[in-house]
Amino acid sequence: APAMLVVVFVTIASAQFLLRPIDAEKVAESGLWSLLSLGNVYFWLYQDTGYFAQTSNELPLLHLWSLGVEEQFYIFWPLMLLATYRIGYGKYFFLLFSLIVLASVFLAEHLFARDPSFVYYMLPTRAGELLMGALLALVILKRGTIKIPETLVALVSWTGLVMISGS
């Protein structure tokens, strides 16, 4: 949060001197939404993606959309954990959240043709990506209790390294 606050306030202050008043106002609006962890919602609702739209390099706080998605996820993730724990889905935890990952991916695929901006900016279609990381962390933490063959661990590790190197 401290780094984001510095970036938002310096950007808004700089915009007052460097941009036209209407553009500086838009920077301030996007900064306010970003401070409320809703930068992704702001850019989904108000960013023009038409032919004559501004380019993304003219939106200095655009990068904060992803922080909004992450912050929203970190609000809902503990609530989902508490709900599944209280209801008693402990032994079905991995299966339940794997199904949520699949639902998020299928929702993104289904909505892409109609609203690609929603798919890009909003949590329901991005939650699967964050949940995959959370499930992977669970597997790593439970590795002592879940028997995963060393060859599979090595294969997955090398595959990841090849994919990163290839990209």
Short mmCIF file of C-alpha atoms in Angstrom, two decimals:
data_model
loop_
_atom_site.label_atom_id
_atom_site.label_comp_id
_atom_site.label_asym_id
_atom_site.label_seq_id
_atom_site.Cartn_x
_atom_site.Cartn_y
_atom_site.Cartn_z
CA ALA A 1 0.00 0.00 0.00
CA PRO A 2 2.70 2.60 0.75
CA ALA A 3 4.26 2.23 -2.70
CA MET A 4 0.85 2.42 -4.39
CA LEU A 5 -0.05 5.55 -2.41
CA VAL A 6 3.15 7.25 -3.54
CA VAL A 7 2.55 6.25 -7.18
CA VAL A 8 -1.07 7.42 -7.14
CA PHE A 9 -0.42 10.75 -5.44
CA VAL A 10 2.67 11.60 -7.53
CA THR A 11 0.84 10.63 -10.71
CA ILE A 12 -2.22 12.71 -9.85
CA ALA A 13 -0.08 15.69 -8.86
CA SER A 14 2.01 15.42 -12.02
CA ALA A 15 -1.10 15.10 -14.18
CA GLN A 16 -2.33 18.46 -12.89
CA PHE A 17 0.71 20.11 -14.50
CA LEU A 18 1.31 17.91 -17.53
CA LEU A 19 -2.13 17.07 -18.90
CA ARG A 20 -5.17 18.94 -20.13
CA PRO A 21 -7.69 19.54 -17.31
CA ILE A 22 -10.14 16.92 -18.59
CA ASP A 23 -7.36 14.30 -18.82
CA ALA A 24 -6.01 15.24 -15.38
CA GLU A 25 -9.52 14.78 -14.00
CA LYS A 26 -9.68 11.27 -15.48
CA VAL A 27 -6.32 10.44 -13.91
CA ALA A 28 -7.65 11.64 -10.54
CA GLU A 29 -10.82 9.55 -10.96
CA SER A 30 -8.85 6.42 -11.80
CA GLY A 31 -6.58 7.14 -8.83
CA LEU A 32 -9.52 7.37 -6.45
CA TRP A 33 -11.02 4.12 -7.74
CA SER A 34 -7.58 2.49 -7.44
CA LEU A 35 -7.23 3.63 -3.83
CA LEU A 36 -10.55 1.89 -3.16
CA SER A 37 -9.19 -1.33 -4.76
CA LEU A 38 -11.57 -0.86 -7.68
CA GLY A 39 -9.17 0.23 -10.41
CA ASN A 40 -10.20 -2.75 -12.53
CA VAL A 41 -13.87 -1.78 -12.24
CA TYR A 42 -13.08 1.81 -13.25
CA PHE A 43 -11.17 0.79 -16.35
CA TRP A 44 -13.83 -1.77 -17.29
CA LEU A 45 -16.61 0.80 -16.96
CA TYR A 46 -14.92 3.92 -18.29
CA GLN A 47 -12.02 3.01 -20.54
CA ASP A 48 -12.90 3.52 -24.16
CA THR A 49 -11.62 0.65 -26.28
CA GLY A 50 -13.03 1.91 -29.58
CA TYR A 51 -11.10 2.77 -32.73
CA PHE A 52 -10.44 6.40 -31.72
CA ALA A 53 -9.78 5.60 -28.05
CA GLN A 54 -6.76 6.82 -26.11
CA THR A 55 -3.83 4.47 -26.17
CA SER A 56 -2.97 2.76 -22.92
CA ASN A 57 0.24 4.77 -22.56
CA GLU A 58 -1.98 7.82 -22.06
CA LEU A 59 -3.59 6.23 -18.97
CA PRO A 60 -0.85 6.49 -16.35
CA LEU A 61 -2.62 4.42 -13.66
CA LEU A 62 -3.91 1.68 -15.95
CA HIS A 63 -1.49 -0.83 -14.45
CA LEU A 64 -3.38 -0.64 -11.14
CA TRP A 65 -6.27 -2.67 -12.59
CA SER A 66 -4.41 -5.87 -11.74
CA LEU A 67 -3.81 -4.72 -8.17
CA GLY A 68 -7.57 -4.17 -7.85
CA VAL A 69 -8.24 -7.76 -8.94
CA GLU A 70 -5.66 -9.09 -6.46
CA GLU A 71 -7.00 -7.02 -3.57
CA GLN A 72 -10.56 -8.13 -4.31
CA PHE A 73 -9.38 -11.73 -4.39
CA TYR A 74 -7.62 -11.32 -1.03
CA ILE A 75 -10.86 -10.03 0.46
CA PHE A 76 -12.94 -12.95 -0.81
CA TRP A 77 -10.37 -15.76 -0.44
CA PRO A 78 -10.34 -15.78 3.40
CA LEU A 79 -14.13 -15.59 3.43
CA MET A 80 -14.33 -18.59 1.10
CA LEU A 81 -11.86 -20.47 3.30
CA LEU A 82 -13.92 -19.75 6.41
CA ALA A 83 -17.15 -20.75 4.69
CA THR A 84 -15.79 -24.07 3.45
CA TYR A 85 -14.22 -24.80 6.84
CA ARG A 86 -17.43 -24.05 8.73
CA ILE A 87 -19.63 -26.02 6.35
CA GLY A 88 -17.29 -28.97 6.60
CA TYR A 89 -15.98 -29.29 3.07
CA GLY A 90 -12.44 -29.82 4.37
CA LYS A 91 -11.87 -33.17 2.70
CA TYR A 92 -13.40 -31.90 -0.55
CA PHE A 93 -11.51 -28.60 -0.41
CA PHE A 94 -9.19 -29.26 -3.34
CA LEU A 95 -12.01 -30.60 -5.51
CA LEU A 96 -14.36 -27.72 -4.67
CA PHE A 97 -11.83 -25.02 -5.47
CA SER A 98 -10.67 -26.86 -8.60
CA LEU A 99 -14.27 -26.70 -9.78
CA ILE A 100 -14.33 -22.96 -9.06
CA VAL A 101 -11.15 -22.59 -11.13
CA LEU A 102 -12.86 -24.39 -14.02
CA ALA A 103 -16.00 -22.26 -13.62
CA SER A 104 -13.90 -19.09 -13.81
CA VAL A 105 -12.14 -20.29 -16.97
CA PHE A 106 -15.40 -21.35 -18.61
CA LEU A 107 -17.04 -18.03 -17.69
CA ALA A 108 -14.14 -16.18 -19.32
CA GLU A 109 -14.44 -18.27 -22.46
CA HIS A 110 -18.22 -17.83 -22.57
CA LEU A 111 -18.15 -14.05 -22.10
CA PHE A 112 -15.14 -13.27 -24.27
CA ALA A 113 -17.08 -12.77 -27.51
CA ARG A 114 -19.66 -10.48 -25.88
CA ASP A 115 -17.58 -8.53 -23.37
CA PRO A 116 -13.81 -9.01 -23.70
CA SER A 117 -13.22 -5.97 -21.49
CA PHE A 118 -15.09 -7.64 -18.60
CA VAL A 119 -13.12 -10.83 -19.11
CA TYR A 120 -9.87 -8.90 -19.01
CA TYR A 121 -10.52 -6.63 -16.03
CA MET A 122 -12.92 -8.36 -13.65
CA LEU A 123 -12.40 -10.80 -10.78
CA PRO A 124 -14.91 -13.54 -11.73
CA THR A 125 -12.98 -14.29 -14.91
CA ARG A 126 -9.56 -13.81 -13.30
CA ALA A 127 -10.19 -15.63 -10.02
CA GLY A 128 -9.27 -18.98 -11.55
CA GLU A 129 -5.72 -17.79 -12.14
CA LEU A 130 -5.30 -16.69 -8.53
CA LEU A 131 -7.02 -19.82 -7.20
CA MET A 132 -4.63 -22.03 -9.18
CA GLY A 133 -1.76 -20.35 -7.35
CA ALA A 134 -3.51 -20.84 -4.02
CA LEU A 135 -4.14 -24.52 -4.75
CA LEU A 136 -0.54 -25.00 -5.84
CA ALA A 137 0.60 -23.42 -2.57
CA LEU A 138 -1.65 -25.87 -0.71
CA VAL A 139 -0.12 -28.81 -2.56
CA ILE A 140 3.37 -27.56 -1.73
CA LEU A 141 2.48 -27.08 1.94
CA LYS A 142 0.80 -30.48 2.15
CA ARG A 143 3.54 -32.24 0.24
CA GLY A 144 4.63 -33.99 3.42
CA THR A 145 1.17 -35.49 3.91
CA ILE A 146 0.23 -35.93 0.25
CA LYS A 147 2.42 -38.47 -1.49
CA ILE A 148 3.55 -36.96 -4.78
CA PRO A 149 6.12 -38.99 -6.70
CA GLU A 150 9.49 -37.25 -7.00
CA THR A 151 9.52 -37.91 -10.74
CA LEU A 152 6.25 -35.98 -11.12
CA VAL A 153 7.64 -33.10 -9.06
CA ALA A 154 10.77 -33.03 -11.20
CA LEU A 155 8.77 -33.26 -14.43
CA VAL A 156 6.51 -30.37 -13.44
CA SER A 157 9.50 -28.28 -12.33
CA TRP A 158 11.37 -28.84 -15.57
CA THR A 159 8.25 -28.21 -17.64
CA GLY A 160 7.78 -24.88 -15.86
CA LEU A 161 11.39 -23.92 -16.44
CA VAL A 162 11.15 -24.80 -20.14
CA MET A 163 7.91 -22.82 -20.48
CA ILE A 164 9.43 -19.76 -18.79
CA SER A 165 12.58 -20.00 -20.89
CA GLY A 166 10.55 -20.47 -24.05
CA SER A 167 8.40 -17.44 -23.43
#
